[in-house]
CSV table of C-alpha atoms in Angstrom, one decimal:
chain,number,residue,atom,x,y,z
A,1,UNK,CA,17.1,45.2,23.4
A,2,UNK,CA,14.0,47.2,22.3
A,3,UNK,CA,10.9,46.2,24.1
A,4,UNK,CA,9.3,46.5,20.5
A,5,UNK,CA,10.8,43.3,18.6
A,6,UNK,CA,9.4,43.9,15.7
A,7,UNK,CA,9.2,47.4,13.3
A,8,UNK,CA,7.9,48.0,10.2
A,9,UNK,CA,8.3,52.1,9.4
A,10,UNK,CA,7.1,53.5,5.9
A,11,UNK,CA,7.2,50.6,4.4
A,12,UNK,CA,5.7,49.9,0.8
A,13,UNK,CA,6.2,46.5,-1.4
A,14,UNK,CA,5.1,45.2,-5.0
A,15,UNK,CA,5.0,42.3,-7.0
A,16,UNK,CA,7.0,41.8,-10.3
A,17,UNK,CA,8.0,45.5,-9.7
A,18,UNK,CA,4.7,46.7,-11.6
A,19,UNK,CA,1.6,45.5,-9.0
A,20,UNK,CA,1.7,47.8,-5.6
A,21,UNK,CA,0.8,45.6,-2.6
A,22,UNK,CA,1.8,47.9,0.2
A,23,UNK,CA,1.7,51.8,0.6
A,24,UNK,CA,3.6,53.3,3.4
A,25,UNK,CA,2.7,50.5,6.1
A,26,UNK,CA,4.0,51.7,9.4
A,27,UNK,CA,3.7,49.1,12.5
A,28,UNK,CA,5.5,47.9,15.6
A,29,UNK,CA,4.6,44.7,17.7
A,30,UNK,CA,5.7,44.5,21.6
A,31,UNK,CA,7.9,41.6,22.7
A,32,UNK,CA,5.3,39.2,24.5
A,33,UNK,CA,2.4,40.0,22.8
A,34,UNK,CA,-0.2,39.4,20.6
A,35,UNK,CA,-0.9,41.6,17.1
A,36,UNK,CA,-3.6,41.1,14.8
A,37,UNK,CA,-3.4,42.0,10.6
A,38,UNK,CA,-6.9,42.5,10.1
A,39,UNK,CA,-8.5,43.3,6.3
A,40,UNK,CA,-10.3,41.5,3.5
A,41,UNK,CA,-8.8,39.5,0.8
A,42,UNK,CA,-6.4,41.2,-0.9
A,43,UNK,CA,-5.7,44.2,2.0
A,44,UNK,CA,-2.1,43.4,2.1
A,45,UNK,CA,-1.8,41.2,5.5
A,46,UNK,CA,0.0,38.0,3.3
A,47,UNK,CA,1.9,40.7,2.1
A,48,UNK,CA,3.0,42.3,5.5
A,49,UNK,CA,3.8,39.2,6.5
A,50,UNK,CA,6.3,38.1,4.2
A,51,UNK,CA,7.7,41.2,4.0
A,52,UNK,CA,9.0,40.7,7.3
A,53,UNK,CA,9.9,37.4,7.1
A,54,UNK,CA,11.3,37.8,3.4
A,55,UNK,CA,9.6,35.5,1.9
A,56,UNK,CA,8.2,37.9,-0.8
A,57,UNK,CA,10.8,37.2,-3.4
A,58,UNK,CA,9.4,33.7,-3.7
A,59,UNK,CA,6.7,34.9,-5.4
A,60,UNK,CA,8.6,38.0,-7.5
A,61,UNK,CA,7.9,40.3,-4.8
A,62,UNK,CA,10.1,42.9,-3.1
A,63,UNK,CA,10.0,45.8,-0.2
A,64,UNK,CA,10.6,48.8,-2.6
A,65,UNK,CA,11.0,51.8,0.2
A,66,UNK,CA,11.0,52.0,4.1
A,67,UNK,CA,12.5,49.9,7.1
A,68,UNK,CA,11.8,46.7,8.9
A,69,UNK,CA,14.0,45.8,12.1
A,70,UNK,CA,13.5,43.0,14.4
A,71,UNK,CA,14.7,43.2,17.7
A,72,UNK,CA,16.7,46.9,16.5
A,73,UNK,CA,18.3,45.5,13.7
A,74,UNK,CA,17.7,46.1,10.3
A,75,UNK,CA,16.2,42.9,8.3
A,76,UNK,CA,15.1,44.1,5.1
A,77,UNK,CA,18.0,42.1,3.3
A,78,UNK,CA,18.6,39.1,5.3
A,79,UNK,CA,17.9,35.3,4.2
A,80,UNK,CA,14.6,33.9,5.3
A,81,UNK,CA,16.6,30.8,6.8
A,82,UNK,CA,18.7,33.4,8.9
A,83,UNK,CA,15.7,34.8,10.3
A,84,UNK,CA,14.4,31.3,11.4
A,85,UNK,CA,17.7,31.4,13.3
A,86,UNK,CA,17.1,34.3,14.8
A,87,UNK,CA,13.8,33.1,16.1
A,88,UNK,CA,11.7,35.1,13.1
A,89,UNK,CA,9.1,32.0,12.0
A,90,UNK,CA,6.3,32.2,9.5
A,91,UNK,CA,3.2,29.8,9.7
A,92,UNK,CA,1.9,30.2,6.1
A,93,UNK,CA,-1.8,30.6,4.9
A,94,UNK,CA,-2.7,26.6,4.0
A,95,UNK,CA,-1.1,24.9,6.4
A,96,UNK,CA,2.1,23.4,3.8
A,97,UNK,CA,2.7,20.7,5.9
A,98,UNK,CA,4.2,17.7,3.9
A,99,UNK,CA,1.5,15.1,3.3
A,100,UNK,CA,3.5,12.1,2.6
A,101,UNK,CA,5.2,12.4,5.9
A,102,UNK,CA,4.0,11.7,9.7
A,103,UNK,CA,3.1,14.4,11.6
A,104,UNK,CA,6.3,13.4,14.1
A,105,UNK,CA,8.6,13.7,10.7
A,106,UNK,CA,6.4,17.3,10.1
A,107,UNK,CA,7.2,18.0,13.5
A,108,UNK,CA,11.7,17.2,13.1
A,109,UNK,CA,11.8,18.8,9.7
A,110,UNK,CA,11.2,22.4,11.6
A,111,UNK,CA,13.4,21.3,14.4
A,112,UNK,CA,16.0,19.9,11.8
A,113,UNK,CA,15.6,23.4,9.6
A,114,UNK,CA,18.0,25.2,12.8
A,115,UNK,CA,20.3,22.3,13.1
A,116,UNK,CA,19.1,21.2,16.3
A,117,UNK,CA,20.9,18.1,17.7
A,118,UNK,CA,18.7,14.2,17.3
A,119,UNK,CA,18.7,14.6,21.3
A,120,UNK,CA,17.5,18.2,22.1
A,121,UNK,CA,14.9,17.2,18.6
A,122,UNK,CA,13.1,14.6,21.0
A,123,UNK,CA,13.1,16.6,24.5
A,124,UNK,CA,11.4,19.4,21.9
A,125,UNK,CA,9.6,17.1,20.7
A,126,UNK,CA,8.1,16.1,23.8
A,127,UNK,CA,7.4,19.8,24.8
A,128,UNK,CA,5.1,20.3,21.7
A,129,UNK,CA,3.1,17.0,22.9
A,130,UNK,CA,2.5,18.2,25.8
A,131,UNK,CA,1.2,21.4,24.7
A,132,UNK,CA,-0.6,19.7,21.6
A,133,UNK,CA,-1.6,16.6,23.0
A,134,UNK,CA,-3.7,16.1,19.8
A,135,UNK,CA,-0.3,15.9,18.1
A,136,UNK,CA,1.4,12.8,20.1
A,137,UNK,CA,-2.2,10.9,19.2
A,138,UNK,CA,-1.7,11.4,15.9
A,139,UNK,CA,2.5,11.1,15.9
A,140,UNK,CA,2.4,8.2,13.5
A,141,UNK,CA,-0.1,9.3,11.0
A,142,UNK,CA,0.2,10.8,7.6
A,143,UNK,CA,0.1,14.6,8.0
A,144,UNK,CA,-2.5,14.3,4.5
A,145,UNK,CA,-4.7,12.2,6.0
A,146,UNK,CA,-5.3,14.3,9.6
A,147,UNK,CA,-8.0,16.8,9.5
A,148,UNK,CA,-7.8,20.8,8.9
A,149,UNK,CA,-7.6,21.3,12.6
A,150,UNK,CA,-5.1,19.0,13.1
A,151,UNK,CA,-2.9,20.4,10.2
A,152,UNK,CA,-3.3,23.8,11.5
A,153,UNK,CA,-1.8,22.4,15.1
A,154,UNK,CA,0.6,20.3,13.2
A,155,UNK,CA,2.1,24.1,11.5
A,156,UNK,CA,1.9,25.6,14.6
A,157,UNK,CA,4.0,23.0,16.3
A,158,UNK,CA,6.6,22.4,13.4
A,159,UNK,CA,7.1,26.6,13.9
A,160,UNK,CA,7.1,26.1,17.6
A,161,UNK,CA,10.0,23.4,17.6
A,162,UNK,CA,12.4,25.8,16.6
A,163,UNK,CA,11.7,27.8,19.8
A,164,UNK,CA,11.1,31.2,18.0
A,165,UNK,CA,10.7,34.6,19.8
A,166,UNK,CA,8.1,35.3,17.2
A,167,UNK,CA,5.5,33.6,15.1
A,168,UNK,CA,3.8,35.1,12.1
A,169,UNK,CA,0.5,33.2,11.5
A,170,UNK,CA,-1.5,33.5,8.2
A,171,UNK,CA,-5.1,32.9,8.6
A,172,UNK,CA,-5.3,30.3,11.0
A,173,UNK,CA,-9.1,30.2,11.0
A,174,UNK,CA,-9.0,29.6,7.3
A,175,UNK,CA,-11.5,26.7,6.2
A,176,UNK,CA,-11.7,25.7,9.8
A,177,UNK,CA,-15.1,24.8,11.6
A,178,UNK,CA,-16.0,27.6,14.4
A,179,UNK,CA,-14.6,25.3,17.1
A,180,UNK,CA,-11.6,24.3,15.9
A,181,UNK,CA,-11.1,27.9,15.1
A,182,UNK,CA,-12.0,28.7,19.0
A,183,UNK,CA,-9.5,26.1,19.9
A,184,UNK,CA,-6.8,27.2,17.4
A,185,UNK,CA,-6.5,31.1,19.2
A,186,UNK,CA,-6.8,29.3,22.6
A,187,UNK,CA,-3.9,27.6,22.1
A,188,UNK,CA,-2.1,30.8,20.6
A,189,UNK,CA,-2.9,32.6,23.8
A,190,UNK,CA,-1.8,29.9,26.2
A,191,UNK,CA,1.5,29.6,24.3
A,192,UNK,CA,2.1,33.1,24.2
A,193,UNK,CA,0.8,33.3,28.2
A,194,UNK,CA,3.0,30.1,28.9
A,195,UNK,CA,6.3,31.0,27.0
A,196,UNK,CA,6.2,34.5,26.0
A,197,UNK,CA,5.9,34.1,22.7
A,198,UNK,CA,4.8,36.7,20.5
A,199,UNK,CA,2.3,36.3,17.4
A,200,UNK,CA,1.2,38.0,14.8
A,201,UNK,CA,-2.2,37.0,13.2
A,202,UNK,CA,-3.1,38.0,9.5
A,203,UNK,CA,-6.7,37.8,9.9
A,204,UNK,CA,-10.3,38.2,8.4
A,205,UNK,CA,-12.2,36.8,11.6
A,206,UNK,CA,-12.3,40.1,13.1
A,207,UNK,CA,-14.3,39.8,16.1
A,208,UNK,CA,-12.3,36.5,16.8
A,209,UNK,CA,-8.5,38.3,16.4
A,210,UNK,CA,-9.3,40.7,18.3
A,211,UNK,CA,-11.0,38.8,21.3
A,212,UNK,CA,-7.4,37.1,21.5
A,213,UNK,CA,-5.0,39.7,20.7
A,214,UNK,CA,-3.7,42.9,22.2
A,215,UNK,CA,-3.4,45.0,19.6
A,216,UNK,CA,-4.9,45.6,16.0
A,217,UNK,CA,-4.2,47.1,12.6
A,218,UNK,CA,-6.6,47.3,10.0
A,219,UNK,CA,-5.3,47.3,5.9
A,220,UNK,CA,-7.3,48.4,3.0
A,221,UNK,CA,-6.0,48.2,-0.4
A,222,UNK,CA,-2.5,47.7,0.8
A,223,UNK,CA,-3.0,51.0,3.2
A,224,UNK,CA,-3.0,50.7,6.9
A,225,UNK,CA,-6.1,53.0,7.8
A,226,UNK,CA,-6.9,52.0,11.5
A,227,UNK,CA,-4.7,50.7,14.3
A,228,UNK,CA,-5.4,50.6,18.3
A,229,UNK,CA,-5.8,48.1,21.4
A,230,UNK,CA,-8.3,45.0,20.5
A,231,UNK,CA,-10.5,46.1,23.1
A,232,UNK,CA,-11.1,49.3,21.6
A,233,UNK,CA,-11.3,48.4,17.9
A,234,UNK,CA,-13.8,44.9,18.6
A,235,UNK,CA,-16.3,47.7,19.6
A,236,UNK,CA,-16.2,49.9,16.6
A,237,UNK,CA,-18.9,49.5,13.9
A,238,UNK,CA,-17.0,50.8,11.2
A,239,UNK,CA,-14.3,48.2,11.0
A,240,UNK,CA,-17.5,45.7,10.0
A,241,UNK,CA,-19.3,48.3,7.6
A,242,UNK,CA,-16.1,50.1,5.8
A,243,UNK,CA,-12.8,48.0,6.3
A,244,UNK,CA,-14.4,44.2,6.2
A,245,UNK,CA,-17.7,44.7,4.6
A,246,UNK,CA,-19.7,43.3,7.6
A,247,UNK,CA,-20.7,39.7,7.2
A,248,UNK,CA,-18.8,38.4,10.4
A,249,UNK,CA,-20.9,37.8,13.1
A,250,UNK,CA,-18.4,35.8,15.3
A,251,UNK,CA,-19.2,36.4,18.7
């Protein structure tokens, strides 16, 4: 076991082999800890992020050159589903969690998706209460009809209850108030304090990422062009005026 569990190395990807997304993207998370994919619209984070979890080919996309290996083995080609077994989960950008359901039924479907018994699905269950007590409050009611915060909790959870090694999270601050969003990476950092988990955030809130992560990598244009520890990168000025345009005045 590598204490890097996850690798990207020269790695490029495209859509309907004619739209280039990605351009020799080299990256490596540490087991345990916490990575930021920071950029603008359109960098390449989504993109990153699927790659890895090979969910690009749902939308016609493909990694076209380099490597990816999680935990030393090469993934590149393996079933999304056999990753979520592995412990390789993806929180995707908008939440997706089914409306017509209850968040407890939101909350089995991901523990149900890696054949987990009805009996170890409720001691999980209970686990993800306790560390989303907003969850058990809200157990019975429709997923649609929660709030954007609670949604976002609700993803996180239904990711959690497969007890991954890793979560990739897409814009978790997306269309969230500024303290849910505060209260969204607070969880993220206790769960990755309290069970080792490790995360990787595709981000625009800059100055927020990086007050919660380790480490950071900055896309543009589907080009990695920056990388280096969070504490380092939140004080450089030209992340805001080249790489993100300025604008975000999180503090």
């Amino acid at each position: 076991m590598t204490d890097k569990i996850i690798t990207l190395t020269n790695v490029s990807a495209s859509y309907q082999k004619v739209i280039v997304a990605l351009q020799d993207i080299s990256l490596s998370v540490r087991t345990g800890s916490i990575v930021a994919l920071l950029g603008a619209n359109g960098a390449g984070k989504t993109t990153t992020l699927k790659g890895i979890s090979n969910l690009l080919k749902a939308e016609s996309g493909a990694i076209t050159s380099g490597s990816i290996t999680f935990d030393g083995r090469d993934i590149k080609y393996e079933n999304a589903y056999e990753l979520v077994n592995a412990g390789l989960v993806q929180v995707l950008e908008g939440r997706r969690c089914f409306p017509h359901l209850s968040v407890e039924e939101n909350l089995l479907a991901g523990a149900y998706a890696v054949g987990t018994s009805k009996l170890e699905s409720i001691e999980r269950l209970e686990t993800i209460y306790d560390w989303l007590p907003r969850l058990k409050s809200r157990r019975y009611s429709l997923a649609g009809l929660t709030s954007g915060g609670e949604q976002q909790m609700l993803a996180i959870g239904r990711a959690l209850i497969s007890r991954p090694r890793v979560v990739l999270l897409d814009e978790p601050s997306m269309g969230l108030a500024p303290i849910i969003v505060k209260e969204i990476f607070e969880i993220v950092r206790t769960l990755n304090q309290e069970t080792g988990t490790t995360f990787v955030l595709a981000e625009q809130n800059l100055n927020m990422a990086l007050k919660y992560s380790d480490y950071g990598y900055v896309l543009e244009n589907g080009q990695m062009v920056l990388e280096g520890l969070a504490s380092e990168l939140i004080a450089r000025s030209d992340i805001h005026d080249f790489y993100l345009g300025g604008g975000i005045t999180e503090k």
